[in-house]
mmCIF file of C-alpha atoms in Angstrom:
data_model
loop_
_atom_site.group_PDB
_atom_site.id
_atom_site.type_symbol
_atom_site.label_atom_id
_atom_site.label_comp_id
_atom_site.label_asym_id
_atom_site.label_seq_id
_atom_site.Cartn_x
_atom_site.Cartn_y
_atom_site.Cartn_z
ATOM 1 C CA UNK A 1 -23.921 -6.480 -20.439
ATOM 2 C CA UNK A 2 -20.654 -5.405 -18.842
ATOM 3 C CA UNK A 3 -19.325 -6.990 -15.507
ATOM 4 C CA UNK A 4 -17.713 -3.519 -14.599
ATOM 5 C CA UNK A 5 -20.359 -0.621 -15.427
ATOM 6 C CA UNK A 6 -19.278 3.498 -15.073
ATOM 7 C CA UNK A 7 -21.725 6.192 -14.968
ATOM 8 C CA UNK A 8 -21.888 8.420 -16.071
ATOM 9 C CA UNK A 9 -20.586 7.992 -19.424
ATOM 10 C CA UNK A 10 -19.937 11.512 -19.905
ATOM 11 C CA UNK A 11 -19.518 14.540 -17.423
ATOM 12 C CA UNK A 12 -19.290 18.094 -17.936
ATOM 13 C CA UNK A 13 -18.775 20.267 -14.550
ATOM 14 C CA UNK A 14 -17.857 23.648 -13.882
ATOM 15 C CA UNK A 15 -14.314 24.367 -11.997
ATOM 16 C CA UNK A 16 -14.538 23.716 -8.318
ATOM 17 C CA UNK A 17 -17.432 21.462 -7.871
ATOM 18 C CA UNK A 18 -17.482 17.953 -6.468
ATOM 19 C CA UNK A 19 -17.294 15.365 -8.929
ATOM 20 C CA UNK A 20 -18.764 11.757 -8.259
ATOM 21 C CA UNK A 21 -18.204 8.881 -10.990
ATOM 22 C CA UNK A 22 -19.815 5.384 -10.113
ATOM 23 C CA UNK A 23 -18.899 2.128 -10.415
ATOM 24 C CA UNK A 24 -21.051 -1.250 -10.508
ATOM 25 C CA UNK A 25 -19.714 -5.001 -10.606
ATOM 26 C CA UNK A 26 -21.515 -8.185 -11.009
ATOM 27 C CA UNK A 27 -18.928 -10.230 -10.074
ATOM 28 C CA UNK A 28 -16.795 -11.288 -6.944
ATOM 29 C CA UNK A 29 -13.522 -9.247 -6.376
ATOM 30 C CA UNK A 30 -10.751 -9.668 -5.036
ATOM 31 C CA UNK A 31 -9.724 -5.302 -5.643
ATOM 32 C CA UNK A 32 -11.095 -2.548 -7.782
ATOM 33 C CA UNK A 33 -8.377 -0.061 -9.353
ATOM 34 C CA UNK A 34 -9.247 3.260 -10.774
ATOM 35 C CA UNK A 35 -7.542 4.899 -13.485
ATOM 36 C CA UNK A 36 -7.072 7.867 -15.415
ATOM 37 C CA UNK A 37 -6.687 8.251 -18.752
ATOM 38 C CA UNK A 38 -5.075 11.646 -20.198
ATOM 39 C CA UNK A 39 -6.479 13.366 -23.252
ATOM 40 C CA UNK A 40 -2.967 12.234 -24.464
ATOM 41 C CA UNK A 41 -3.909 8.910 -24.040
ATOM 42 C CA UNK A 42 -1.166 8.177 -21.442
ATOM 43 C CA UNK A 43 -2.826 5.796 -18.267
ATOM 44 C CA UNK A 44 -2.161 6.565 -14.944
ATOM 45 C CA UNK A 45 -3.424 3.869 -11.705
ATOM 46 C CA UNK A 46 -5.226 6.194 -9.049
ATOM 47 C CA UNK A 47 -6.191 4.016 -6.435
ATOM 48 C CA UNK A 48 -6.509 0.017 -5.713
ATOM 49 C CA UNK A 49 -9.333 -0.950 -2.974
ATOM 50 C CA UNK A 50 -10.486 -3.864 -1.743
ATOM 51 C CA UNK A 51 -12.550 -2.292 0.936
ATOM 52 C CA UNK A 52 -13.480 0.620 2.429
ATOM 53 C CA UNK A 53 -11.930 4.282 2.018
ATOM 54 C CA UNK A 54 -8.894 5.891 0.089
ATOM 55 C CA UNK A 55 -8.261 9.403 0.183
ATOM 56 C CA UNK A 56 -5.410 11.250 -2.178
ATOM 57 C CA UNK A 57 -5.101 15.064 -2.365
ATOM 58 C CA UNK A 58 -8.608 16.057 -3.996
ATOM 59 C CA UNK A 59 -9.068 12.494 -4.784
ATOM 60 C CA UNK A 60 -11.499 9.897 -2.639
ATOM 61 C CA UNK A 61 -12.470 6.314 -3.575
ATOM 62 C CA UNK A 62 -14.986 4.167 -1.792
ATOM 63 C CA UNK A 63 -15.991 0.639 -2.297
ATOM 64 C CA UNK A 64 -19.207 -1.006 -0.963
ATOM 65 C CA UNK A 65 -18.509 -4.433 -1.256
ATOM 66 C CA UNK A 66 -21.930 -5.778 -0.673
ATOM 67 C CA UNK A 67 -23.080 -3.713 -3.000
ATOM 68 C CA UNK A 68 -20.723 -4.539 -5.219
ATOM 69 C CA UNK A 69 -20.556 -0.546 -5.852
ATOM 70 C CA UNK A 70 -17.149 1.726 -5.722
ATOM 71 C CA UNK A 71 -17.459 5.624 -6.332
ATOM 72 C CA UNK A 72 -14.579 8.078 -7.310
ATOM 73 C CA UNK A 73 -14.600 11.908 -5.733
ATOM 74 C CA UNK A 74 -13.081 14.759 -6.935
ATOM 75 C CA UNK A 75 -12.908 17.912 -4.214
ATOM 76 C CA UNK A 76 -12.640 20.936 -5.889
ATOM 77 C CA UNK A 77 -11.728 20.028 -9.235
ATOM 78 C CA UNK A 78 -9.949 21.201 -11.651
ATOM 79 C CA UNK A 79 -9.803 21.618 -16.003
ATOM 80 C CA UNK A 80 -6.237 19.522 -15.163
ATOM 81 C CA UNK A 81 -8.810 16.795 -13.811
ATOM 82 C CA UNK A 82 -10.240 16.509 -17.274
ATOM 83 C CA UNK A 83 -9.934 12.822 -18.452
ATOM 84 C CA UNK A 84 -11.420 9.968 -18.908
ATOM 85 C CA UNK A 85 -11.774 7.721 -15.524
ATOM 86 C CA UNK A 86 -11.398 3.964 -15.664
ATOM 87 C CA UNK A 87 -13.038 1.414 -13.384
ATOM 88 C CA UNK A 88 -11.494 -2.187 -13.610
ATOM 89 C CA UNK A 89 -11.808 -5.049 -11.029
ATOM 90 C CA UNK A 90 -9.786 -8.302 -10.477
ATOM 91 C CA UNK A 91 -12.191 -10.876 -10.144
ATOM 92 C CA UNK A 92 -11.884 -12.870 -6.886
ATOM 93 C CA UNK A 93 -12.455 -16.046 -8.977
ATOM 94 C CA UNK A 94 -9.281 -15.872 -11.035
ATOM 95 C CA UNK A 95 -6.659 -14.085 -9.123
ATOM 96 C CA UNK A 96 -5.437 -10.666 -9.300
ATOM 97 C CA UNK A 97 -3.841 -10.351 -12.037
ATOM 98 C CA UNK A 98 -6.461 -10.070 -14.710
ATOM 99 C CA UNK A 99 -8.465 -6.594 -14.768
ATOM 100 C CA UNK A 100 -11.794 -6.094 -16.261
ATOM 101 C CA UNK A 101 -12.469 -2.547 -17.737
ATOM 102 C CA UNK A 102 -15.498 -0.246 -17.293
ATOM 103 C CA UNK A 103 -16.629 1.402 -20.355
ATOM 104 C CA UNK A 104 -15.011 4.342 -18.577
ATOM 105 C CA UNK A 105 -16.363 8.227 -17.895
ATOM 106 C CA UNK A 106 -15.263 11.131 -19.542
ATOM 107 C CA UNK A 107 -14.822 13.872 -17.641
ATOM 108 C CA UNK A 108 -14.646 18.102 -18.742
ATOM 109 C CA UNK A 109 -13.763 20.617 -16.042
ATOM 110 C CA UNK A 110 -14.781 23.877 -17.609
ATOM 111 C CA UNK A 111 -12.843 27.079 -16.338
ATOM 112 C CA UNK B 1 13.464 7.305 -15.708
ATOM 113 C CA UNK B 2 10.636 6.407 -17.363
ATOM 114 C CA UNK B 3 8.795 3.794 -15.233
ATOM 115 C CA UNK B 4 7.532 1.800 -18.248
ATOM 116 C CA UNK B 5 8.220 2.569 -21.710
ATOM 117 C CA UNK B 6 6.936 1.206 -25.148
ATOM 118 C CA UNK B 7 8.548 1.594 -28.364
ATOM 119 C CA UNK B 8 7.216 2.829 -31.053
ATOM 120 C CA UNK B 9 4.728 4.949 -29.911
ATOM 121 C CA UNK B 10 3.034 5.208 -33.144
ATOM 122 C CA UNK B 11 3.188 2.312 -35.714
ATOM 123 C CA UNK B 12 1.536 2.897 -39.477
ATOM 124 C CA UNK B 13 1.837 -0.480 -41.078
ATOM 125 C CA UNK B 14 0.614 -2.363 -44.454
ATOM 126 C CA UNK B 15 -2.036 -5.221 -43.706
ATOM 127 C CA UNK B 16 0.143 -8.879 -43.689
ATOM 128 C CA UNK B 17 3.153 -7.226 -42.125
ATOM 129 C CA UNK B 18 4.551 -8.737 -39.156
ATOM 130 C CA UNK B 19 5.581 -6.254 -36.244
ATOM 131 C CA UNK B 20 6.878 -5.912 -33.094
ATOM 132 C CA UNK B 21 6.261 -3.711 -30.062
ATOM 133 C CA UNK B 22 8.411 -3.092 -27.172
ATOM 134 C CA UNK B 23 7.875 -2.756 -23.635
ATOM 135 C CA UNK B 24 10.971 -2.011 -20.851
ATOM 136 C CA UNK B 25 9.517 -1.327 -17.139
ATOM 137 C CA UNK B 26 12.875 -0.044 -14.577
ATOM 138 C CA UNK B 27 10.746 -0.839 -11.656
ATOM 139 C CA UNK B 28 11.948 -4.112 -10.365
ATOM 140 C CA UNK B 29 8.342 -5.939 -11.046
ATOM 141 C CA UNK B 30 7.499 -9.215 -11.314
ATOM 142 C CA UNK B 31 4.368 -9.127 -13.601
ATOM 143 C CA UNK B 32 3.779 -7.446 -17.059
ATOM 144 C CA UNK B 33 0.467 -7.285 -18.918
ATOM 145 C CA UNK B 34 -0.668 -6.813 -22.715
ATOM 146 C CA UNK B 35 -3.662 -4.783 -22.971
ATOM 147 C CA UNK B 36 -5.802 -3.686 -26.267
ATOM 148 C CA UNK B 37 -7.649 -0.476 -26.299
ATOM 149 C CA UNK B 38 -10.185 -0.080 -29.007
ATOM 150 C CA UNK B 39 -11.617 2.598 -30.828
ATOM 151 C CA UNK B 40 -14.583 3.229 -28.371
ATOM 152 C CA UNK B 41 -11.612 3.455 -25.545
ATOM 153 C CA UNK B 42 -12.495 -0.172 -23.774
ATOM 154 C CA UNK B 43 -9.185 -1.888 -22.512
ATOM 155 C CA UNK B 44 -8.960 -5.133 -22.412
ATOM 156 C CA UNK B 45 -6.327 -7.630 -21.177
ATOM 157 C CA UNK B 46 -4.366 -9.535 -23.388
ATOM 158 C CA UNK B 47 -1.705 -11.420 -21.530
ATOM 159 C CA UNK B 48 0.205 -11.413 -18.115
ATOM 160 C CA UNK B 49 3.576 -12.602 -17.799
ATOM 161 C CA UNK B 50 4.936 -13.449 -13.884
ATOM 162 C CA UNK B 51 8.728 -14.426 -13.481
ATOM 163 C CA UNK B 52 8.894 -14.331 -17.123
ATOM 164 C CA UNK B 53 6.023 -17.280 -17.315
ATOM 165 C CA UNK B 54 2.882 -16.769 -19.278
ATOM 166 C CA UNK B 55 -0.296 -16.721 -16.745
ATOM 167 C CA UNK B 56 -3.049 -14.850 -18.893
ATOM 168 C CA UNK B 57 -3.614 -15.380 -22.633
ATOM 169 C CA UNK B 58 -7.169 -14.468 -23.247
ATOM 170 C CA UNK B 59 -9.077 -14.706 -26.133
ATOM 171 C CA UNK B 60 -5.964 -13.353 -28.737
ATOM 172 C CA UNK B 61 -5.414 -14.228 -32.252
ATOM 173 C CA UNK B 62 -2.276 -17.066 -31.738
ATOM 174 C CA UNK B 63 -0.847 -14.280 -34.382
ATOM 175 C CA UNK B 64 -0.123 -12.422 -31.274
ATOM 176 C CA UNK B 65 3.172 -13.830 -29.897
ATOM 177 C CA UNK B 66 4.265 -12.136 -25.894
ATOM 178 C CA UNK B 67 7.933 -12.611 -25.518
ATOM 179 C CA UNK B 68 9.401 -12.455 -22.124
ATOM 180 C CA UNK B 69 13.295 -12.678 -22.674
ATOM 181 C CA UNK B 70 13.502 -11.343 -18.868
ATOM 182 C CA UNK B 71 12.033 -9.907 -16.199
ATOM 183 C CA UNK B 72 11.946 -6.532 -17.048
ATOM 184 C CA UNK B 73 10.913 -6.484 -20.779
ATOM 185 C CA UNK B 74 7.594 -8.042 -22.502
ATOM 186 C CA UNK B 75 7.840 -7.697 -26.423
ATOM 187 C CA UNK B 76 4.568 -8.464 -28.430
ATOM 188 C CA UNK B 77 5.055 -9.659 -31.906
ATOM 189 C CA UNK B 78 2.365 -9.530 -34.232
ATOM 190 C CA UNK B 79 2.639 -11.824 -37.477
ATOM 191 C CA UNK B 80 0.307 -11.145 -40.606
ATOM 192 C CA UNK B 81 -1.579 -7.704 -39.443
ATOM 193 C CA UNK B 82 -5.514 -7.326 -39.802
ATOM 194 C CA UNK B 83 -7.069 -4.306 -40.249
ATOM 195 C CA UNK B 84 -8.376 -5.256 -36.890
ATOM 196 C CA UNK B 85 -5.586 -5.210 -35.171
ATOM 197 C CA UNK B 86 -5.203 -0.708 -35.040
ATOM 198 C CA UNK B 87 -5.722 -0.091 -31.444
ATOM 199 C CA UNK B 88 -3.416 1.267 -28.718
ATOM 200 C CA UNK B 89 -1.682 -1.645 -26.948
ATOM 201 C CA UNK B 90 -0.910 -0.615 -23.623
ATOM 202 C CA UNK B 91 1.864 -2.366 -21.415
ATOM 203 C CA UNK B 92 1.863 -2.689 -17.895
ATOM 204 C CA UNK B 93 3.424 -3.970 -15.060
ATOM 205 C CA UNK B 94 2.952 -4.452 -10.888
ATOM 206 C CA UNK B 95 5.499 -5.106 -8.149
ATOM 207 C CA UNK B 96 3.714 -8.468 -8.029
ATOM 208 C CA UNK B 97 0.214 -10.355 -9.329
ATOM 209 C CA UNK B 98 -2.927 -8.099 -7.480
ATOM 210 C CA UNK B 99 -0.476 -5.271 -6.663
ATOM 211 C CA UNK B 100 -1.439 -1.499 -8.547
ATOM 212 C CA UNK B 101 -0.369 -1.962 -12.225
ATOM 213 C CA UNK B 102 1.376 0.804 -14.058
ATOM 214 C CA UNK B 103 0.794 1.627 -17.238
ATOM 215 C CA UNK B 104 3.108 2.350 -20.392
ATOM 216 C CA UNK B 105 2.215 5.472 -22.546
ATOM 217 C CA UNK B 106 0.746 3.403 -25.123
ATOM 218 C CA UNK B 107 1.720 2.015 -28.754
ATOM 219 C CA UNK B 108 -1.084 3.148 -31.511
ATOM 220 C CA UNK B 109 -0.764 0.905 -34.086
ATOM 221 C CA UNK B 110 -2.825 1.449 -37.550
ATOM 222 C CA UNK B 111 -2.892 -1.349 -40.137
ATOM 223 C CA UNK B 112 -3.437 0.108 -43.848
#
């Protein structure tokens, strides 16, 4: 089993609806990053959390840390939104600077 | 102005070749990473280089070799490729260890 688990794996939405992906940990943390991954393969980091709330543009991240649960939210998306979103956490054992990688959730925005 | 860049992009290699991948990052950062993306898509880290000193080597083949010759560039050299070894090598670097990491556009690499 996975330390960092996504669902859902795979997501197909119409354009304009409100997108939630999930993310679980089983370990400690020290932050939880969220990425996104283009269809041309190129990564890009979203957000970095350690608690609480981030918002940018149509993009919202939330972390639970006693949960151990962070969620990304897309407001009106987009097809430009389609890719494939990455949850990774630093563990709070080892220090920041290692990342461990969800399985990651594809996302489609259909037109 | 490319934040972080990786040469080559693409690599097509015989198996037992030794190669080399490139990585430059023009933002002034303190820590660059290694990671391996497989064919399902799952990244994982390879090694982390602060100050040009080596703080992550996980669980890598020693026929992976990170070079650091400064700040701002983290080669990976590759000695006697597997089969194994086709992925897309990602490099990556933050302002400093736990800051946000940004990512290079990727190497694919495919051993023949």
């Amino acid at each position: 089993k996975n330390e960092v688990e996504q669902s859902p794996q795979n997501l197909t939405a119409q354009e304009g609806e409100f997108i939630t992906i999930n993310c679980s940990y089983s370990v400690g943390i020290s932050a939880l990053h969220w990425l996104q991954q283009h269809p041309g393969g190129g990564i890009v980091s979203l957000f970095m959390l350690s608690s609480g709330k981030k918002k940018h543009g149509r993009l919202i991240a939330t972390i639970n840390i006693q949960e151990k649960h962070s969620s990304l939210h897309i407001t009106a998306s987009h097809p430009r939104d389609s890719a494939v979103y990455i949850c990774a956490v630093s563990p709070a054992d080892f220090g920041n600077e290692k990342l461990t990688f969800g399985t990651g959730t594809r996302l489609t925005i259909i037109p | 102005d490319t934040a972080v860049s990786q040469t080559p992009k693409y690599l097509v290699t015989q198996m037992g070749n030794d190669k080399s991948i490139k990585c430059e990052q023009n933002l002034g950062h303190d820590t660059m990473y290694w990671y391996k993306q497989d064919s399902k898509k799952f990244l994982k880290i390879m090694f982390s280089y602060n100050n040009k000193e080596l703080i992550i080597n996980e669980t890598v083949p020693n026929r992976f070799s990170p070079k650091s010759p400064d700040k701002a560039h983290l080669n990976l050299h590759i000695n006697s490729l597997e089969l194994g070894d086709s992925a897309v090598y990602f490099c990556a670097s933050s302002q400093d260890e736990g800051m946000t990491q940004y990512f290079g556009p990727g190497t694919r690499l495919l051993v023949l």
